[in-house]
Short mmCIF file of C-alpha atoms in Angstrom, two decimals:
data_model
loop_
_atom_site.label_atom_id
_atom_site.label_comp_id
_atom_site.label_asym_id
_atom_site.label_seq_id
_atom_site.Cartn_x
_atom_site.Cartn_y
_atom_site.Cartn_z
CA UNK A 1 -28.57 -9.62 -61.49
CA UNK A 2 -24.81 -9.28 -61.15
CA UNK A 3 -22.86 -6.06 -61.64
CA UNK A 4 -21.62 -4.30 -64.71
CA UNK A 5 -18.02 -3.33 -65.38
CA UNK A 6 -18.74 0.22 -64.15
CA UNK A 7 -19.12 -1.14 -60.60
CA UNK A 8 -15.42 -1.05 -59.79
CA UNK A 9 -15.25 -0.11 -56.10
CA UNK A 10 -12.78 -2.49 -54.45
CA UNK A 11 -11.46 -4.06 -57.67
CA UNK A 12 -7.70 -4.56 -57.82
CA UNK A 13 -5.20 -3.98 -60.55
CA UNK A 14 -5.85 -0.45 -61.82
CA UNK A 15 -2.47 0.74 -60.60
CA UNK A 16 -1.33 4.06 -59.18
CA UNK A 17 -3.42 7.19 -59.45
CA UNK A 18 -2.22 9.72 -61.95
CA UNK A 19 -2.86 12.75 -59.78
CA UNK A 20 -1.12 15.16 -62.14
CA UNK A 21 -3.75 17.50 -63.39
CA UNK A 22 -3.48 20.39 -65.80
CA UNK A 23 -6.81 21.83 -64.58
CA UNK A 24 -8.03 21.93 -68.16
CA UNK A 25 -11.71 21.10 -68.11
CA UNK A 26 -12.10 20.12 -71.75
CA UNK A 27 -9.27 18.89 -73.95
CA UNK A 28 -11.02 19.25 -77.32
CA UNK A 29 -13.93 21.15 -78.78
CA UNK A 30 -15.92 17.95 -79.32
CA UNK A 31 -15.74 17.27 -75.56
CA UNK A 32 -17.39 20.66 -74.93
CA UNK A 33 -20.21 19.88 -77.35
CA UNK A 34 -20.77 16.34 -76.02
CA UNK A 35 -20.86 17.66 -72.46
CA UNK A 36 -23.30 20.40 -73.48
CA UNK A 37 -25.58 18.05 -75.41
CA UNK A 38 -25.76 15.64 -72.49
CA UNK A 39 -26.39 18.35 -69.90
CA UNK A 40 -28.99 20.27 -71.85
CA UNK A 41 -30.90 17.33 -73.28
CA UNK A 42 -30.47 14.85 -70.46
CA UNK A 43 -33.75 15.11 -68.66
CA UNK A 44 -35.95 14.86 -71.71
CA UNK A 45 -34.34 12.45 -74.07
CA UNK A 46 -31.95 10.11 -72.41
CA UNK A 47 -31.01 8.40 -69.26
CA UNK A 48 -27.30 8.89 -69.05
CA UNK A 49 -26.09 6.41 -66.46
CA UNK A 50 -27.94 3.31 -67.75
CA UNK A 51 -26.79 4.15 -71.26
CA UNK A 52 -23.18 4.33 -70.10
CA UNK A 53 -23.60 1.08 -68.16
CA UNK A 54 -24.89 -0.63 -71.30
CA UNK A 55 -21.61 -0.02 -73.11
CA UNK A 56 -19.74 -3.30 -73.60
CA UNK A 57 -17.02 -3.88 -70.96
CA UNK A 58 -14.06 -3.73 -73.32
CA UNK A 59 -15.15 -0.42 -74.81
CA UNK A 60 -16.02 0.92 -71.35
CA UNK A 61 -12.56 0.25 -69.96
CA UNK A 62 -10.58 1.64 -72.88
CA UNK A 63 -12.64 4.76 -73.68
CA UNK A 64 -12.06 8.23 -72.33
CA UNK A 65 -14.68 9.87 -70.13
CA UNK A 66 -16.32 11.99 -72.82
CA UNK A 67 -16.08 9.15 -75.36
CA UNK A 68 -18.35 7.22 -73.00
CA UNK A 69 -20.75 10.14 -72.92
CA UNK A 70 -20.75 10.31 -76.71
CA UNK A 71 -21.39 6.56 -77.09
CA UNK A 72 -24.16 6.77 -74.48
CA UNK A 73 -25.81 9.66 -76.33
CA UNK A 74 -25.59 7.89 -79.70
CA UNK A 75 -26.85 4.51 -78.52
CA UNK A 76 -29.46 5.96 -76.16
CA UNK A 77 -30.96 8.17 -78.84
CA UNK A 78 -30.89 5.39 -81.46
CA UNK A 79 -32.50 2.90 -79.04
CA UNK A 80 -35.29 5.37 -78.31
CA UNK A 81 -35.89 5.99 -82.00
CA UNK A 82 -34.98 9.69 -81.76
CA UNK A 83 -32.36 9.30 -84.49
CA UNK A 84 -31.23 6.34 -86.58
CA UNK A 85 -27.79 4.80 -86.91
CA UNK A 86 -28.03 5.37 -90.69
CA UNK A 87 -28.57 9.10 -90.14
CA UNK A 88 -25.54 9.28 -87.85
CA UNK A 89 -23.33 7.37 -90.26
CA UNK A 90 -24.33 9.31 -93.33
CA UNK A 91 -24.17 12.69 -91.53
CA UNK A 92 -20.62 11.95 -90.28
CA UNK A 93 -19.34 11.95 -93.86
CA UNK A 94 -20.18 15.68 -94.06
CA UNK A 95 -17.61 16.43 -91.36
CA UNK A 96 -14.45 14.60 -92.45
CA UNK A 97 -13.18 18.02 -93.49
CA UNK A 98 -12.08 19.39 -90.08
CA UNK A 99 -13.19 22.96 -90.82
CA UNK A 100 -16.83 22.04 -91.46
CA UNK A 101 -19.13 23.24 -88.70
CA UNK A 102 -22.22 21.44 -87.38
CA UNK A 103 -25.74 22.83 -87.82
CA UNK A 104 -27.04 25.10 -85.09
CA UNK A 105 -30.45 25.61 -83.57
CA UNK A 106 -30.60 29.03 -81.94
CA UNK A 107 -34.27 28.96 -80.96
CA UNK A 108 -34.50 31.40 -78.01
CA UNK A 109 -37.58 29.74 -76.53
CA UNK A 110 -35.88 26.35 -76.21
CA UNK A 111 -32.70 28.01 -74.90
CA UNK A 112 -34.61 29.75 -72.10
CA UNK A 113 -36.49 26.62 -71.20
CA UNK A 114 -33.34 24.51 -70.97
CA UNK A 115 -31.35 27.01 -68.93
CA UNK A 116 -34.23 27.79 -66.59
CA UNK A 117 -34.78 24.12 -65.89
CA UNK A 118 -31.14 23.62 -65.07
CA UNK A 119 -30.26 26.70 -63.07
CA UNK A 120 -33.27 28.29 -61.49
CA UNK A 121 -34.42 26.32 -58.48
CA UNK A 122 -34.27 23.34 -56.21
CA UNK A 123 -35.99 20.30 -57.52
CA UNK A 124 -39.29 18.85 -56.37
CA UNK A 125 -39.39 17.39 -52.85
CA UNK A 126 -41.21 14.22 -51.92
CA UNK A 127 -42.42 13.08 -48.55
CA UNK A 128 -42.59 9.64 -46.98
CA UNK A 129 -42.22 7.91 -43.65
CA UNK A 130 -38.81 6.36 -43.06
CA UNK A 131 -38.74 2.70 -42.02
CA UNK A 132 -35.38 3.10 -40.26
CA UNK A 133 -33.94 5.61 -37.81
CA UNK A 134 -30.38 6.60 -36.93
CA UNK A 135 -28.66 3.79 -35.01
CA UNK A 136 -30.63 0.97 -36.70
CA UNK A 137 -28.63 -1.93 -38.11
CA UNK A 138 -29.50 -2.88 -41.67
CA UNK A 139 -28.48 -5.54 -44.14
CA UNK A 140 -28.11 -4.71 -47.84
CA UNK A 141 -29.92 -7.16 -50.11
CA UNK A 142 -27.36 -9.35 -51.82
CA UNK A 143 -29.48 -9.85 -54.91
CA UNK A 144 -30.29 -6.83 -57.04
CA UNK A 145 -32.98 -7.31 -59.64
CA UNK A 146 -33.00 -4.04 -61.50
CA UNK A 147 -31.19 -3.40 -64.75
CA UNK A 148 -29.90 -0.13 -63.34
CA UNK A 149 -29.28 0.20 -59.63
CA UNK A 150 -27.09 2.23 -57.29
CA UNK A 151 -26.00 -0.49 -54.89
CA UNK A 152 -22.30 -1.09 -55.41
CA UNK A 153 -21.32 -4.75 -55.39
CA UNK A 154 -18.99 -4.29 -52.42
CA UNK A 155 -21.82 -3.49 -49.96
CA UNK A 156 -24.22 -6.22 -51.06
CA UNK A 157 -24.95 -8.65 -48.27
CA UNK A 158 -23.11 -6.40 -45.81
CA UNK A 159 -24.22 -5.01 -42.45
CA UNK A 160 -24.34 -1.29 -41.93
CA UNK A 161 -25.52 1.32 -39.47
CA UNK A 162 -28.09 3.98 -40.33
CA UNK A 163 -26.56 7.40 -39.65
CA UNK A 164 -29.32 9.66 -40.92
CA UNK A 165 -32.35 9.92 -43.16
CA UNK A 166 -31.34 11.97 -46.17
CA UNK A 167 -34.80 12.65 -47.52
CA UNK A 168 -37.19 11.05 -49.97
CA UNK A 169 -36.14 10.53 -53.59
CA UNK A 170 -37.58 8.63 -56.53
CA UNK A 171 -36.08 5.13 -56.55
CA UNK A 172 -33.60 5.32 -59.39
CA UNK A 173 -34.01 1.68 -60.45
CA UNK A 174 -37.61 2.44 -61.48
CA UNK A 175 -37.20 6.11 -62.38
CA UNK A 176 -35.01 5.11 -65.34
CA UNK A 177 -37.88 2.88 -66.52
CA UNK A 178 -40.24 5.87 -66.33
CA UNK A 179 -41.90 4.85 -63.05
CA UNK A 180 -41.94 7.22 -60.06
CA UNK A 181 -41.70 5.52 -56.65
CA UNK A 182 -40.41 7.98 -54.02
CA UNK A 183 -38.64 6.26 -51.13
CA UNK A 184 -36.59 7.36 -48.14
CA UNK A 185 -32.83 7.42 -48.69
CA UNK A 186 -30.52 6.73 -45.75
CA UNK A 187 -26.89 7.42 -45.11
CA UNK A 188 -25.47 4.01 -44.14
CA UNK A 189 -22.07 3.56 -42.56
CA UNK A 190 -20.13 0.35 -43.13
CA UNK A 191 -17.11 -0.53 -41.02
CA UNK A 192 -14.11 -1.20 -43.26
CA UNK A 193 -13.63 -4.60 -41.58
CA UNK A 194 -17.19 -5.61 -42.45
CA UNK A 195 -16.51 -4.81 -46.10
CA UNK A 196 -12.95 -6.02 -46.55
CA UNK A 197 -12.02 -8.14 -43.54
CA UNK A 198 -9.03 -7.40 -41.32
CA UNK A 199 -6.72 -5.11 -43.24
CA UNK A 200 -3.42 -3.41 -42.67
CA UNK A 201 -5.07 -0.02 -43.14
CA UNK A 202 -6.77 -0.28 -39.75
CA UNK A 203 -9.80 1.74 -38.71
CA UNK A 204 -12.12 3.44 -41.11
CA UNK A 205 -15.50 3.24 -42.76
CA UNK A 206 -17.37 3.80 -45.98
CA UNK A 207 -20.61 5.79 -45.99
CA UNK A 208 -23.15 5.37 -48.77
CA UNK A 209 -26.66 6.67 -49.38
CA UNK A 210 -29.05 3.81 -50.11
CA UNK A 211 -32.74 3.70 -50.97
CA UNK A 212 -35.15 1.99 -48.58
CA UNK A 213 -35.90 -1.02 -50.75
CA UNK A 214 -32.21 -1.96 -50.96
CA UNK A 215 -32.26 -2.69 -47.24
CA UNK A 216 -33.69 -5.05 -44.69
CA UNK A 217 -33.83 -4.71 -40.92
CA UNK A 218 -31.21 -6.56 -38.90
CA UNK A 219 -32.04 -7.03 -35.24
CA UNK B 1 -1.15 19.74 -96.68
CA UNK B 2 -1.08 20.42 -92.95
CA UNK B 3 -4.68 19.52 -92.09
CA UNK B 4 -5.60 15.89 -92.48
CA UNK B 5 -9.11 14.55 -92.85
CA UNK B 6 -10.56 12.73 -89.86
CA UNK B 7 -12.01 9.26 -89.99
CA UNK B 8 -15.82 9.24 -89.64
CA UNK B 9 -15.30 7.11 -86.50
CA UNK B 10 -13.35 9.92 -84.81
CA UNK B 11 -15.24 11.39 -81.81
CA UNK B 12 -14.85 14.92 -83.17
CA UNK B 13 -16.70 13.90 -86.35
CA UNK B 14 -19.38 11.91 -84.58
CA UNK B 15 -20.07 14.76 -82.14
CA UNK B 16 -20.63 17.14 -85.06
CA UNK B 17 -22.94 14.69 -86.82
CA UNK B 18 -24.93 14.14 -83.63
CA UNK B 19 -25.25 17.82 -82.80
CA UNK B 20 -26.31 18.62 -86.37
CA UNK B 21 -29.07 16.00 -86.33
CA UNK B 22 -30.37 17.08 -82.93
CA UNK B 23 -30.24 20.77 -83.89
CA UNK B 24 -32.08 20.14 -87.16
CA UNK B 25 -34.78 18.20 -85.32
CA UNK B 26 -35.12 21.05 -82.81
CA UNK B 27 -34.09 18.79 -79.92
CA UNK B 28 -31.10 20.75 -78.64
CA UNK B 29 -30.44 24.45 -78.35
CA UNK B 30 -26.95 25.29 -79.59
CA UNK B 31 -27.05 28.50 -77.53
CA UNK B 32 -27.84 26.55 -74.38
CA UNK B 33 -24.90 24.23 -75.10
CA UNK B 34 -22.64 27.29 -75.57
CA UNK B 35 -23.86 28.71 -72.27
CA UNK B 36 -23.47 25.61 -70.08
CA UNK B 37 -19.97 25.05 -71.46
CA UNK B 38 -19.06 28.67 -70.76
CA UNK B 39 -20.48 28.45 -67.23
CA UNK B 40 -18.38 25.42 -66.29
CA UNK B 41 -15.24 26.81 -67.94
CA UNK B 42 -15.55 30.31 -66.49
CA UNK B 43 -18.02 30.63 -63.59
CA UNK B 44 -18.48 27.39 -61.71
CA UNK B 45 -15.37 25.99 -60.12
CA UNK B 46 -13.54 25.42 -56.83
CA UNK B 47 -13.57 29.16 -56.06
CA UNK B 48 -17.23 28.68 -55.10
CA UNK B 49 -16.32 25.94 -52.65
CA UNK B 50 -13.42 27.98 -51.28
CA UNK B 51 -15.79 30.89 -50.51
CA UNK B 52 -18.10 28.53 -48.68
CA UNK B 53 -15.24 27.03 -46.65
CA UNK B 54 -13.79 30.44 -45.69
CA UNK B 55 -17.21 31.68 -44.56
CA UNK B 56 -17.71 28.56 -42.45
CA UNK B 57 -14.30 29.15 -40.81
CA UNK B 58 -15.14 32.71 -39.75
CA UNK B 59 -18.87 32.40 -39.04
CA UNK B 60 -19.93 29.57 -36.76
CA UNK B 61 -23.64 30.09 -37.40
CA UNK B 62 -23.02 29.78 -41.12
CA UNK B 63 -20.99 26.64 -40.49
CA UNK B 64 -23.90 25.11 -38.58
CA UNK B 65 -26.26 25.90 -41.46
CA UNK B 66 -23.76 24.48 -43.94
CA UNK B 67 -23.44 21.19 -42.08
CA UNK B 68 -27.22 20.96 -41.62
CA UNK B 69 -28.43 21.92 -45.09
CA UNK B 70 -25.54 22.27 -47.50
CA UNK B 71 -27.68 23.09 -50.53
CA UNK B 72 -29.30 26.15 -48.93
CA UNK B 73 -26.11 27.40 -47.27
CA UNK B 74 -24.20 27.21 -50.56
CA UNK B 75 -27.04 28.99 -52.38
CA UNK B 76 -26.76 31.86 -49.85
CA UNK B 77 -23.24 32.53 -51.09
CA UNK B 78 -23.14 31.46 -54.72
CA UNK B 79 -26.78 31.00 -55.78
CA UNK B 80 -28.42 27.94 -57.28
CA UNK B 81 -25.85 27.63 -60.01
CA UNK B 82 -26.24 23.99 -60.91
CA UNK B 83 -28.79 21.25 -61.40
CA UNK B 84 -30.27 20.82 -57.94
CA UNK B 85 -31.91 17.48 -58.41
CA UNK B 86 -28.85 16.61 -56.31
CA UNK B 87 -28.65 17.90 -52.75
CA UNK B 88 -25.30 18.84 -51.26
CA UNK B 89 -24.03 17.39 -47.99
CA UNK B 90 -20.96 18.92 -46.36
CA UNK B 91 -18.83 16.71 -44.10
CA UNK B 92 -16.36 18.23 -41.66
CA UNK B 93 -12.74 17.21 -41.16
CA UNK B 94 -11.56 17.43 -37.56
CA UNK B 95 -8.53 16.33 -35.56
CA UNK B 96 -10.14 12.89 -35.21
CA UNK B 97 -11.96 12.39 -38.51
CA UNK B 98 -10.78 12.69 -42.11
CA UNK B 99 -13.37 12.54 -44.92
CA UNK B 100 -12.82 11.74 -48.60
CA UNK B 101 -15.33 11.71 -51.44
CA UNK B 102 -15.62 9.39 -54.44
CA UNK B 103 -18.22 7.87 -56.72
CA UNK B 104 -17.37 4.24 -57.42
CA UNK B 105 -20.21 3.69 -59.91
CA UNK B 106 -19.58 6.67 -62.19
CA UNK B 107 -18.16 10.09 -61.31
CA UNK B 108 -20.75 11.96 -59.24
CA UNK B 109 -19.13 15.14 -57.95
CA UNK B 110 -20.35 18.35 -56.26
CA UNK B 111 -20.44 20.48 -59.42
CA UNK B 112 -22.14 23.46 -57.74
CA UNK B 113 -19.16 24.04 -55.45
CA UNK B 114 -16.20 22.46 -57.24
CA UNK B 115 -17.10 22.62 -60.93
CA UNK B 116 -16.24 19.62 -63.09
CA UNK B 117 -13.99 16.90 -61.64
CA UNK B 118 -10.29 16.44 -62.37
CA UNK B 119 -9.33 13.50 -64.60
CA UNK B 120 -7.98 11.36 -61.77
CA UNK B 121 -11.32 11.55 -59.93
CA UNK B 122 -12.98 9.90 -62.93
CA UNK B 123 -10.27 7.29 -63.49
CA UNK B 124 -10.61 3.62 -62.63
CA UNK B 125 -7.64 3.67 -60.23
CA UNK B 126 -9.11 6.26 -57.83
CA UNK B 127 -12.65 4.88 -58.03
CA UNK B 128 -11.62 1.28 -57.41
CA UNK B 129 -9.01 1.87 -54.72
CA UNK B 130 -10.12 4.68 -52.43
CA UNK B 131 -12.93 2.70 -50.78
CA UNK B 132 -10.65 -0.21 -49.89
CA UNK B 133 -7.29 1.48 -49.22
CA UNK B 134 -7.91 5.18 -48.58
CA UNK B 135 -4.70 5.68 -46.61
CA UNK B 136 -2.53 4.32 -49.42
CA UNK B 137 -4.36 6.54 -51.87
CA UNK B 138 -3.82 9.59 -49.67
CA UNK B 139 -0.11 8.72 -49.42
CA UNK B 140 0.07 8.91 -53.22
CA UNK B 141 -1.34 12.42 -52.96
CA UNK B 142 1.34 13.21 -50.36
CA UNK B 143 -0.99 13.21 -47.36
CA UNK B 144 0.15 11.09 -44.43
CA UNK B 145 -2.48 10.45 -41.76
CA UNK B 146 -1.64 9.04 -38.36
CA UNK B 147 -3.05 5.62 -37.47
CA UNK B 148 -5.56 6.93 -34.93
CA UNK B 149 -7.43 9.15 -37.38
CA UNK B 150 -10.82 7.80 -38.39
CA UNK B 151 -10.94 7.79 -42.20
CA UNK B 152 -14.42 8.05 -43.72
CA UNK B 153 -14.93 7.53 -47.42
CA UNK B 154 -18.20 8.91 -48.84
CA UNK B 155 -19.23 6.94 -51.92
CA UNK B 156 -21.74 9.34 -53.49
CA UNK B 157 -23.82 6.94 -55.55
CA UNK B 158 -27.34 8.32 -54.99
CA UNK B 159 -28.83 11.76 -55.64
CA UNK B 160 -26.76 13.47 -52.95
CA UNK B 161 -23.38 15.06 -53.52
CA UNK B 162 -20.63 15.56 -50.97
CA UNK B 163 -18.05 18.20 -50.21
CA UNK B 164 -15.41 18.12 -47.47
CA UNK B 165 -15.08 21.07 -45.11
CA UNK B 166 -11.33 20.98 -44.45
CA UNK B 167 -9.73 21.99 -41.17
CA UNK B 168 -8.63 25.58 -40.83
CA UNK B 169 -4.82 25.62 -40.65
CA UNK B 170 -3.03 26.95 -37.58
CA UNK B 171 -1.59 30.44 -37.79
CA UNK B 172 -4.45 31.92 -39.80
CA UNK B 173 -6.15 33.82 -36.97
CA UNK B 174 -5.49 37.26 -38.35
CA UNK B 175 -6.51 36.49 -41.91
CA UNK B 176 -9.56 37.92 -43.65
CA UNK B 177 -12.24 35.75 -45.21
CA UNK B 178 -10.88 36.57 -48.68
CA UNK B 179 -7.34 35.65 -47.67
CA UNK B 180 -8.60 32.40 -46.18
CA UNK B 181 -10.53 31.52 -49.32
CA UNK B 182 -7.33 31.89 -51.34
CA UNK B 183 -5.73 29.09 -49.26
CA UNK B 184 -8.49 26.56 -49.93
CA UNK B 185 -7.70 24.11 -52.72
CA UNK B 186 -9.99 21.88 -54.73
CA UNK B 187 -8.17 18.78 -53.48
CA UNK B 188 -8.77 19.76 -49.85
CA UNK B 189 -12.52 19.86 -50.54
CA UNK B 190 -12.39 16.38 -52.13
CA UNK B 191 -10.42 15.23 -49.10
CA UNK B 192 -7.15 14.18 -50.72
CA UNK B 193 -5.23 17.11 -49.21
CA UNK B 194 -5.22 19.41 -46.20
CA UNK B 195 -5.29 23.18 -46.41
CA UNK B 196 -1.77 24.47 -45.85
CA UNK B 197 -0.33 27.90 -45.18
CA UNK B 198 1.82 29.08 -48.09
CA UNK B 199 5.54 28.63 -47.20
CA UNK B 200 6.12 32.40 -47.09
CA UNK B 201 3.60 32.82 -44.27
CA UNK B 202 4.55 29.81 -42.14
#
């Protein structure tokens, strides 16, 4: 499978970086609510990144950050049958008057559960035996089969050096399909010349954490 | 009439419709939404990271713990204040090595120490360019690195998050940990700036 439009590392043409920053975290009340809905419901109801990646390329490129979150919530929840598009459309009519407030659910039990899950502890650890050790050379598979994966296009088919074993994590490609396959994750360092060829920028490298099954040994 | 009606396609309308449906079905807690928003607006931000950096500058044993197990070392100072399905890795800037963080696939960012990311971190320009031309990107932020410095870009695409431990500036020997923390900027912990002495103290 090729890459989606979200996989933009190394693409040209996006221009200069607008580093001006007013340090405002949210620019509208709806951004606060969309952020909160995603954060507090994320683990149970939706899978945020795949839902964002499913947004069509044109919409993806022209939408603001929290618009993408809102679209991902809407389409993810509709796809999973949690709500229907008809419900969303008909409910929206109730709010064309800007002063009208949304319904609330102030159930203390659910509130506790959500906040405890998010803020109380480190998550579950997995164990597993790493196939590679620091100093090993590895090749990233050039073909990626999963619908959702975390191998950026620009490292596919490239040679890297294992720097460290980061731990064992559920392979995200399958976790988003509801299947738990814990695998070692490695920090892999790629020389800039391996990724981009000889460049005027000179020395440097990119380091990425990759799951075991993205890699093959290179002797 | 000063207030106009919004189109039903407006995000502000759609967000209200969505929240109402989820609240009525008992699937979200409005109080929990209020609380996470408040936390990221008021409690969780770069001040947490700055505390961590200042402690690492004055306490070498803490610095070792921080570079070995960032998640635990940060929790010592600021608690487990964020979703820790992601582990934190801290990478150290030195005279020879300069580190920068990015997420090219979305916008993964070390929320527990820096709060929510600035707009430019989430924009296409930064995400697409910093892996291929980090020095040009740093120039746009006003940071000029000499040719012999090894630039390392950390593309945080898995379940780990990264923070840069910036270099302690010269001339800060007599400063307290609190004074040091006040020098540490968010951008220096992303790696697009160095920590500088304020002009009055140089």
